[in-house]
Coordinates of C-alpha atoms and ligand atoms in Angstrom, one line a residue:
M1 CA 149.6 81.0 77.0
E2 CA 146.0 81.7 77.1
S3 CA 144.9 85.2 75.1
M4 CA 143.9 87.7 76.6
V5 CA 140.4 87.5 78.1
R6 CA 138.1 90.4 77.6
V7 CA 134.6 90.5 79.3
R8 CA 132.0 92.7 79.1
F9 CA 128.5 93.8 81.4
A10 CA 126.5 95.7 79.0
P11 CA 123.7 96.5 80.6
S12 CA 121.1 98.9 79.3
P13 CA 119.4 102.0 82.2
T14 CA 116.1 100.7 81.6
G15 CA 116.1 100.7 85.6
Y16 CA 117.7 99.4 88.6
L17 CA 120.0 97.0 88.7
H18 CA 118.0 94.1 89.9
V19 CA 119.9 90.9 91.1
G20 CA 119.4 88.7 88.1
G21 CA 121.6 91.0 86.3
A22 CA 124.0 91.5 89.2
R23 CA 124.2 87.7 88.7
T24 CA 125.4 88.2 85.3
A25 CA 127.3 90.7 86.4
L26 CA 129.1 88.9 88.9
F27 CA 130.2 86.5 86.8
N28 CA 131.6 88.4 84.2
Y29 CA 133.7 89.8 87.1
L30 CA 134.7 86.6 88.5
F31 CA 135.8 85.1 85.1
A32 CA 137.8 88.5 84.4
R33 CA 139.7 88.0 87.6
H34 CA 140.4 84.7 87.4
H35 CA 141.7 84.6 84.1
Q36 CA 143.3 88.3 85.4
G37 CA 141.4 89.9 82.2
T38 CA 139.7 92.7 81.6
M39 CA 136.1 93.8 82.9
V40 CA 134.9 96.4 80.3
L41 CA 131.4 98.1 81.7
R42 CA 129.6 99.3 78.4
I43 CA 126.1 101.4 79.1
E44 CA 123.3 100.2 75.7
D45 CA 121.1 103.0 76.1
T46 CA 120.3 102.6 72.2
D47 CA 116.6 102.5 73.2
Q48 CA 115.5 105.6 73.7
K49 CA 112.2 104.8 74.3
R50 CA 113.0 102.6 77.6
F51 CA 115.6 105.1 79.0
Q52 CA 115.1 106.2 82.7
K53 CA 116.8 109.3 84.0
G54 CA 119.4 108.3 87.5
A55 CA 119.4 104.2 86.5
M56 CA 122.6 104.9 84.9
D57 CA 123.7 106.1 88.7
E58 CA 122.1 103.4 90.6
I59 CA 124.0 100.7 88.3
F60 CA 127.1 102.3 89.3
Q61 CA 126.0 102.7 92.6
S62 CA 125.5 99.1 92.3
L63 CA 128.1 98.0 91.7
K64 CA 129.9 99.8 93.6
W65 CA 128.9 98.4 96.4
M66 CA 129.2 95.0 95.8
R67 CA 133.3 96.1 95.5
L68 CA 132.3 93.9 91.4
D69 CA 134.6 97.1 89.8
W70 CA 135.2 97.4 86.3
D71 CA 138.6 98.4 84.2
E72 CA 137.2 99.8 81.7
G73 CA 134.4 101.5 81.3
P74 CA 132.4 105.1 81.1
D75 CA 133.9 106.4 84.2
S76 CA 137.3 104.9 84.4
K77 CA 140.6 104.3 81.7
G78 CA 139.9 102.5 79.0
E79 CA 141.3 102.4 75.0
Y80 CA 137.6 100.8 73.5
G81 CA 135.6 103.8 74.8
P82 CA 133.4 106.1 74.5
Y83 CA 131.4 103.2 76.3
I84 CA 127.9 104.8 76.4
Q85 CA 126.9 103.6 73.0
S86 CA 124.4 107.0 72.6
E87 CA 128.0 108.2 72.3
R88 CA 129.0 106.0 69.5
K89 CA 125.9 107.1 67.0
E90 CA 128.7 107.6 64.1
I91 CA 130.0 104.6 64.0
Y92 CA 127.2 102.3 64.0
L93 CA 125.8 104.6 61.2
K94 CA 129.3 104.5 59.7
H95 CA 128.7 100.5 59.5
A96 CA 124.9 100.1 58.2
D97 CA 126.2 102.1 55.4
Q98 CA 128.9 100.0 55.2
L99 CA 126.8 96.5 54.9
L100 CA 124.8 99.0 52.7
S101 CA 127.2 99.2 50.3
T102 CA 128.6 95.6 49.8
G103 CA 124.6 94.7 49.6
K104 CA 124.9 92.1 53.2
A105 CA 121.9 95.0 53.9
Y106 CA 119.1 97.0 52.7
Q107 CA 116.9 100.5 53.2
C108 CA 112.8 99.6 54.1
F109 CA 111.0 102.3 54.0
C110 CA 108.1 100.7 55.4
T111 CA 105.3 101.7 56.7
P112 CA 104.8 100.7 60.6
E113 CA 100.8 100.5 59.6
R114 CA 102.3 98.3 57.0
L115 CA 103.9 96.2 59.3
A116 CA 101.5 95.9 61.4
Q117 CA 98.5 94.5 58.9
L118 CA 101.2 92.0 57.9
R119 CA 101.9 91.2 61.8
Q120 CA 97.9 90.8 62.0
E121 CA 98.0 88.6 58.4
Q122 CA 100.6 86.8 59.2
Q123 CA 98.8 86.2 63.0
D124 CA 95.6 85.6 61.4
T125 CA 96.8 82.5 58.6
K126 CA 98.9 81.0 61.9
M127 CA 101.8 81.4 59.6
K128 CA 105.3 80.1 61.3
I129 CA 108.3 79.7 58.8
G130 CA 108.7 82.9 57.1
S131 CA 106.9 85.1 59.2
G132 CA 108.0 88.3 60.4
Y133 CA 109.0 91.0 57.7
D134 CA 108.2 90.0 53.9
R135 CA 111.4 91.3 52.3
H136 CA 108.9 94.1 50.2
C137 CA 111.5 96.6 49.9
L138 CA 114.8 93.8 49.4
S139 CA 113.5 94.1 45.6
L140 CA 113.4 98.4 45.3
S141 CA 115.0 99.6 42.3
P142 CA 117.8 101.9 43.0
E143 CA 115.8 104.7 41.5
S144 CA 112.8 104.5 43.5
I145 CA 115.3 104.6 45.9
K146 CA 116.2 107.0 45.4
Q147 CA 113.5 109.5 44.8
K148 CA 112.1 107.7 48.4
L149 CA 115.9 108.9 49.8
D150 CA 115.3 112.0 48.0
S151 CA 111.8 113.2 49.0
G152 CA 112.7 112.1 52.5
T153 CA 111.1 108.9 53.6
P154 CA 111.7 107.7 56.7
Y155 CA 113.6 104.4 56.4
V156 CA 115.4 101.7 58.3
I157 CA 118.3 99.1 57.4
R158 CA 117.7 95.9 57.5
L159 CA 119.6 93.0 57.4
K160 CA 119.4 90.4 54.6
I161 CA 119.6 87.1 56.2
P162 CA 121.0 84.2 54.0
E163 CA 118.8 81.9 52.6
L164 CA 118.6 77.9 53.8
R165 CA 121.4 78.6 56.4
T166 CA 122.5 76.6 59.4
I167 CA 123.9 78.5 61.9
E168 CA 126.0 77.0 65.0
F169 CA 127.6 77.7 67.2
E170 CA 129.0 76.1 70.7
D171 CA 128.0 77.6 73.7
L172 CA 130.3 77.2 76.8
I173 CA 127.6 76.5 79.2
R174 CA 124.8 74.7 76.8
G175 CA 126.7 72.9 73.9
K176 CA 125.9 72.7 70.3
I177 CA 123.7 75.5 69.6
V178 CA 122.4 75.5 66.1
Y179 CA 119.8 77.4 64.6
Q180 CA 117.9 77.2 60.8
S181 CA 118.1 80.1 59.1
D182 CA 114.8 80.4 58.0
I183 CA 113.5 81.0 60.9
L184 CA 114.9 84.4 61.0
D185 CA 113.5 87.1 59.3
D186 CA 115.2 90.6 57.7
F187 CA 115.6 92.5 61.5
V188 CA 115.9 95.8 61.6
L189 CA 120.2 97.1 62.3
L190 CA 119.3 101.0 62.4
K191 CA 116.3 102.1 63.1
S192 CA 114.6 105.1 61.6
D193 CA 115.7 107.5 64.1
G194 CA 119.6 107.1 63.1
F195 CA 119.8 105.2 66.8
P196 CA 120.9 101.5 66.0
T197 CA 118.9 97.9 67.2
Y198 CA 120.2 96.2 70.8
H199 CA 121.7 93.6 67.9
L200 CA 123.9 95.9 65.3
A201 CA 125.3 97.7 69.0
N202 CA 126.0 94.8 70.7
V203 CA 128.1 93.2 68.0
I204 CA 129.8 96.2 66.6
D205 CA 130.6 97.3 70.0
D206 CA 131.9 93.6 71.0
H207 CA 133.5 93.5 68.3
Y208 CA 136.1 96.7 68.6
M209 CA 136.2 96.7 72.5
K210 CA 137.8 93.1 72.2
I211 CA 135.6 90.9 73.8
T212 CA 136.7 87.6 73.9
H213 CA 133.8 86.3 75.7
V214 CA 130.2 87.2 75.7
M215 CA 128.5 86.0 78.7
R216 CA 125.2 87.3 79.6
G217 CA 121.6 85.3 80.9
D218 CA 120.1 83.2 78.5
E219 CA 117.5 85.3 77.4
W220 CA 119.7 86.8 74.7
I221 CA 120.1 82.8 73.2
A222 CA 117.8 83.0 70.5
S223 CA 119.4 86.5 69.4
T224 CA 122.9 85.5 68.8
P225 CA 121.9 83.4 65.5
R226 CA 121.5 87.0 64.6
H227 CA 124.6 88.5 65.8
I228 CA 126.3 85.4 64.6
L229 CA 125.5 86.8 60.8
I230 CA 126.3 90.4 61.5
Y231 CA 129.6 89.5 62.4
E232 CA 129.8 87.2 58.9
A233 CA 128.2 89.7 57.3
F234 CA 131.5 92.6 58.5
G235 CA 133.6 89.2 57.7
W236 CA 134.5 89.4 61.6
E237 CA 135.5 86.3 63.9
P238 CA 133.2 86.2 66.7
P239 CA 133.6 85.7 70.4
Q240 CA 132.9 82.6 72.4
F241 CA 129.3 82.8 74.3
A242 CA 128.2 81.5 77.4
H243 CA 124.4 82.2 78.2
M244 CA 123.4 82.1 82.4
P245 CA 120.9 79.8 83.3
V246 CA 117.4 81.8 84.2
I247 CA 116.8 82.3 87.7
L248 CA 113.2 81.2 89.0
A249 CA 111.5 82.7 91.8
Q250 CA 110.7 80.5 94.9
G251 CA 107.6 79.4 93.9
G252 CA 108.1 78.7 90.7
G253 CA 107.9 80.7 87.2
K254 CA 110.8 83.6 86.2
L255 CA 112.4 85.9 89.3
S256 CA 109.9 89.2 88.5
K257 CA 109.7 92.2 90.7
R258 CA 106.3 91.0 91.7
K259 CA 108.1 87.5 92.7
G260 CA 110.6 89.9 95.5
A261 CA 113.3 90.3 92.4
V262 CA 114.6 93.2 93.8
S263 CA 116.8 95.9 92.9
V264 CA 120.9 95.2 94.5
L265 CA 120.6 98.7 96.8
D266 CA 117.4 97.7 98.2
Y267 CA 118.9 94.9 99.3
K268 CA 121.5 97.3 100.7
S269 CA 118.8 99.4 102.9
A270 CA 117.5 95.7 103.6
G271 CA 120.4 95.5 105.9
Y272 CA 122.4 93.0 103.8
L273 CA 126.3 93.3 103.3
P274 CA 127.6 93.0 99.7
D275 CA 129.7 90.0 100.2
A276 CA 127.0 88.0 101.5
L277 CA 125.2 88.7 98.3
V278 CA 127.9 88.3 96.2
N279 CA 128.6 84.7 97.8
F280 CA 125.1 83.9 97.3
L281 CA 124.6 85.1 93.6
A282 CA 128.0 83.0 92.8
L283 CA 125.8 80.0 93.3
L284 CA 123.3 80.9 92.1
G285 CA 123.8 78.8 88.5
W286 CA 127.9 77.6 89.6
S287 CA 129.3 75.2 92.3
P288 CA 133.0 74.7 92.8
G289 CA 131.5 71.7 94.0
Q290 CA 132.1 69.7 97.5
D291 CA 129.0 71.5 98.6
R292 CA 131.1 74.4 99.3
E293 CA 129.0 77.1 99.9
I294 CA 131.1 80.2 102.1
M295 CA 133.7 81.3 100.3
T296 CA 135.4 84.5 100.4
R297 CA 136.1 87.2 97.4
E298 CA 139.6 85.7 96.5
D299 CA 138.0 81.9 96.7
L300 CA 135.1 83.0 94.3
I301 CA 137.9 83.9 91.8
S302 CA 140.2 81.2 92.2
L303 CA 137.4 78.2 92.3
F304 CA 135.5 80.2 89.5
D305 CA 134.6 78.1 86.4
L306 CA 132.8 78.3 83.3
K307 CA 132.4 74.6 82.5
K308 CA 131.2 74.4 86.5
V309 CA 128.1 76.7 85.3
S310 CA 125.4 74.5 85.3
P311 CA 122.7 75.3 81.9
K312 CA 119.6 74.4 84.4
A313 CA 117.5 76.9 86.0
S314 CA 118.8 77.6 89.6
V315 CA 116.2 78.9 92.4
F316 CA 116.8 82.6 94.4
D317 CA 116.1 81.4 97.9
E318 CA 115.7 83.8 99.9
K319 CA 116.4 81.8 103.5
K320 CA 119.5 80.7 102.3
L321 CA 120.2 84.3 101.1
E322 CA 119.2 85.8 105.2
W323 CA 121.4 82.3 106.5
M324 CA 124.5 83.6 104.8
N325 CA 124.5 86.6 105.5
G326 CA 124.0 86.2 109.6
H327 CA 127.3 84.1 108.9
Y328 CA 128.9 87.4 107.4
L329 CA 127.9 89.3 110.1
R330 CA 128.5 87.2 112.8
E331 CA 132.1 86.7 111.1
S332 CA 132.4 90.9 110.2
S333 CA 134.4 92.9 112.6
V334 CA 132.4 95.2 114.7
D335 CA 134.4 98.1 113.2
S336 CA 133.3 97.4 110.0
L337 CA 129.2 96.9 111.1
F338 CA 129.3 100.1 113.4
D339 CA 128.6 103.0 110.8
M340 CA 126.1 101.1 108.8
V341 CA 124.4 100.3 112.8
V342 CA 124.3 103.7 114.2
E343 CA 122.9 105.0 110.6
K344 CA 119.7 102.9 111.3
W345 CA 119.7 103.6 114.9
L346 CA 120.0 107.3 114.0
E347 CA 117.2 106.5 111.1
M348 CA 115.2 105.2 113.9
G349 CA 115.4 108.3 116.3
L350 CA 117.8 106.5 118.6
F351 CA 119.4 109.5 119.0
N352 CA 119.5 112.9 117.2
N353 CA 123.0 113.5 116.8
R354 CA 125.8 110.9 116.0
S355 CA 128.0 113.5 118.2
L356 CA 125.7 112.5 121.3
L357 CA 126.3 108.2 121.1
D358 CA 129.4 106.4 123.0
E359 CA 131.4 105.0 120.4
S360 CA 132.9 102.5 123.4
Y361 CA 129.1 101.8 124.9
C362 CA 127.9 101.2 120.6
K363 CA 131.1 98.9 119.3
T364 CA 130.0 96.4 122.8
I365 CA 126.1 96.2 121.3
I366 CA 127.1 95.6 118.0
G367 CA 129.9 93.0 119.4
L368 CA 126.9 91.4 121.4
M369 CA 123.9 91.7 119.0
K370 CA 125.9 90.2 115.6
A371 CA 125.8 86.5 116.5
R372 CA 122.2 86.7 116.9
S373 CA 120.9 88.9 113.8
K374 CA 120.3 88.0 110.4
R375 CA 120.6 91.3 108.9
I376 CA 121.9 95.1 110.2
H377 CA 118.7 95.8 110.7
E378 CA 118.3 93.0 113.4
I379 CA 121.2 94.0 114.6
A380 CA 119.6 97.9 114.9
E381 CA 116.4 96.7 116.3
S382 CA 116.8 94.2 118.4
S383 CA 119.1 96.2 120.4
V384 CA 116.8 99.6 121.6
Y385 CA 116.8 98.5 125.2
F386 CA 120.2 99.1 125.5
F387 CA 119.3 102.7 125.4
R388 CA 115.7 103.0 126.5
D389 CA 114.0 101.2 129.8
P390 CA 111.0 99.0 128.7
D391 CA 107.9 100.2 128.9
K392 CA 106.1 97.3 128.5
Y393 CA 106.9 93.3 129.3
E394 CA 106.8 90.4 126.8
D395 CA 102.9 89.0 128.2
K396 CA 103.2 85.8 128.2
L397 CA 106.7 85.8 129.8
A398 CA 105.6 88.7 132.7
K399 CA 102.5 86.6 133.5
K400 CA 105.1 83.3 134.2
Y401 CA 108.2 85.6 135.4
F402 CA 106.7 88.2 137.6
K403 CA 104.8 86.5 139.8
V404 CA 103.6 88.1 143.3
A405 CA 105.5 84.9 145.2
D406 CA 108.7 86.5 143.2
L407 CA 108.7 89.7 144.2
N408 CA 110.9 88.9 147.4
V409 CA 113.7 87.3 145.6
L410 CA 113.6 90.2 142.9
K411 CA 113.7 92.5 145.8
A412 CA 117.1 90.2 147.4
L413 CA 118.4 90.4 144.1
V414 CA 118.6 94.3 143.8
D415 CA 120.0 94.5 147.3
K416 CA 122.8 91.8 146.6
L417 CA 124.1 94.0 143.3
E418 CA 123.5 97.4 145.2
R419 CA 126.1 95.6 147.4
A420 CA 128.4 94.0 144.7
S421 CA 131.8 95.9 144.6
S422 CA 132.3 94.7 140.6
F423 CA 129.5 93.9 138.0
G424 CA 131.7 92.3 135.8
H425 CA 129.7 89.7 134.3
E426 CA 131.9 86.8 136.1
S427 CA 131.1 88.4 139.6
L428 CA 127.8 89.3 138.5
E429 CA 127.5 85.2 137.8
S430 CA 128.3 84.1 141.2
V431 CA 126.0 86.5 142.6
F432 CA 123.3 85.1 140.8
R433 CA 124.2 81.9 141.7
G434 CA 125.0 82.4 145.9
L435 CA 121.4 84.1 145.9
A436 CA 119.5 81.4 144.4
E437 CA 121.4 78.5 146.1
S438 CA 121.1 80.8 149.6
E439 CA 117.2 80.7 148.5
N440 CA 117.2 77.3 147.8
M441 CA 116.2 78.0 144.0
S442 CA 117.7 77.1 140.0
P443 CA 119.8 79.9 139.0
G444 CA 117.0 79.8 135.7
K445 CA 114.3 81.3 138.5
L446 CA 116.5 84.3 139.1
I447 CA 118.0 85.1 135.4
H448 CA 114.5 84.6 133.4
P449 CA 112.8 87.4 135.5
A450 CA 115.6 89.7 135.5
R451 CA 116.2 89.8 132.4
L452 CA 112.9 90.2 131.2
A453 CA 112.8 93.1 133.7
V454 CA 116.0 94.8 132.4
S455 CA 115.0 94.2 128.6
G456 CA 111.1 94.0 128.2
V457 CA 111.7 91.1 126.4
G458 CA 113.2 86.9 126.5
H459 CA 116.3 86.5 124.5
G460 CA 119.0 88.2 123.5
P461 CA 122.7 87.7 124.7
G462 CA 124.3 85.9 127.9
L463 CA 122.6 87.4 131.0
F464 CA 126.0 89.2 133.1
E465 CA 127.5 90.1 129.5
L466 CA 124.2 92.2 129.0
L467 CA 124.1 93.9 132.7
E468 CA 127.6 94.5 132.3
T469 CA 126.6 96.3 129.6
L470 CA 124.0 98.4 131.2
G471 CA 125.3 98.9 134.1
K472 CA 124.9 98.7 137.8
E473 CA 122.9 101.6 137.9
T474 CA 120.0 101.1 134.8
T475 CA 119.9 97.8 136.1
I476 CA 118.8 98.4 139.5
R477 CA 116.8 100.9 138.1
R478 CA 115.4 98.7 135.4
L479 CA 115.1 95.7 138.5
N480 CA 113.2 98.3 141.0
K481 CA 110.6 99.1 137.9
A482 CA 109.7 95.8 137.5
I483 CA 109.3 95.6 140.9
E484 CA 106.7 98.2 141.7
W485 CA 105.1 97.1 137.7
V486 CA 104.5 93.9 139.6
K487 CA 102.9 95.5 142.6
N488 CA 101.0 97.6 140.1
K489 CA 99.1 94.6 138.4
E490 CA 98.8 93.4 142.1
I491 CA 97.0 96.2 143.4
N492 CA 95.5 96.7 139.8
Q493 CA 93.8 92.8 139.7
H494 CA 92.8 92.4 143.5
G495 CA 92.1 96.3 144.6
A496 CA 88.8 96.2 142.9
S497 CA 86.9 93.7 144.6
Ligands
LIG1 N1 122.2 95.5 77.3 C1 121.5 94.1 77.2 C2 120.5 94.0 79.0 O1 120.4 95.0 79.3 C3 122.5 93.2 77.3 C4 122.7 92.0 76.7 C5 124.1 91.0 76.2 O2 124.8 91.4 77.1 O3 124.4 91.3 74.9 O4 121.2 92.9 79.3

């Protein structure tokens, strides 16, 4: 039996959760669920300078909206907590001390000014190998260390990098990766404010949280040899690593906010469905093969396989996301969309109060419009005419369909509709066809002007369903309004001569 899989998503609360981070969370989630393992959510907030209030909440909200649930984390149970790094300071301090006492790490009292000068000199001489910290404090005598400590000189703790070492690891996506230790300098483990660096906290937590697979974005790959050396210094077994491919913006370059990488919650408010976003993100770097695209969450979980994650960069194709969202909208039940569309209608000021809306009328509208929309907002925005008479008509279409010569036919239509005993779409269809036949014209000649008259636009659901939904009174009122509009236009155009 395979050993229990434990993975973690470890965001830093430095801003909103953007779609790249969400893809990392998703791959961890799919991997955990596929292996019936455990998903841990850990908040990495040791960089106090970059910490942003509210960011943690936004991370929770974003993950919850996408239904990427975790088994252990700050707000849920788990035996390896706390799951927020700032609450684990003691653990890091104790472990940094342990490395000091085993000689694997040392105190460094260099001032920021000295370090800046060192950096400048190295840049000036274009030094590459051996650049970084110059081990000035490695050779301090125990007496001088004691004296500095006694006088309260601030210090950091640095890892002593073993010389001339080859560091190798097998990346589950990229294969074997090899680094030489001489490109690494003695990096900081514990900062002078007593907080650990990302490297130290990350390794200690992954170890004590019993993480079996570290799956993270590929910008962290250069940190991995450092982490392996920390594991080694403690005498711990490192987990397995998988670095996920970069996501590129459509025009090239890394996906960034400027290039449209927006937060997960922005997609929510732009009218995307969480399942569509999840399906789309799953395919950024992974594919189950056979060109499969639309997959339920269950499919994603059962098919997900790290071996099929490509190391190549993938492109964030907004159009594809929109297309996918359209698919999910079509497949969604009216009931599941109802609250989201109503919320948008309220926001648009179509009615002041939710209690005023006619639920079954609204559901019919959503049912008619969902197949024609790519986003929730489109459903809401393109259905305004179900609530308000049009106050203008699409110009090009008005020129085409609202000719004076057509007035009589429109009037005849009103006449017929007034006498219609049923307003169901089938009877409406026979009224239109009957009239077209008796007038000896194609049904289109009636259908297009009628649509324009009742909706103001040239596209939408089938005309007969549309009229049935609007009902007899509204349909006739709007047809009459259009007839008046055509007459007035005529007077304005010719009356002046
Ligand atoms: N805190 C890091 C981040 O914000 C986590 C990197 C890792 O998963 O090791 O992405």
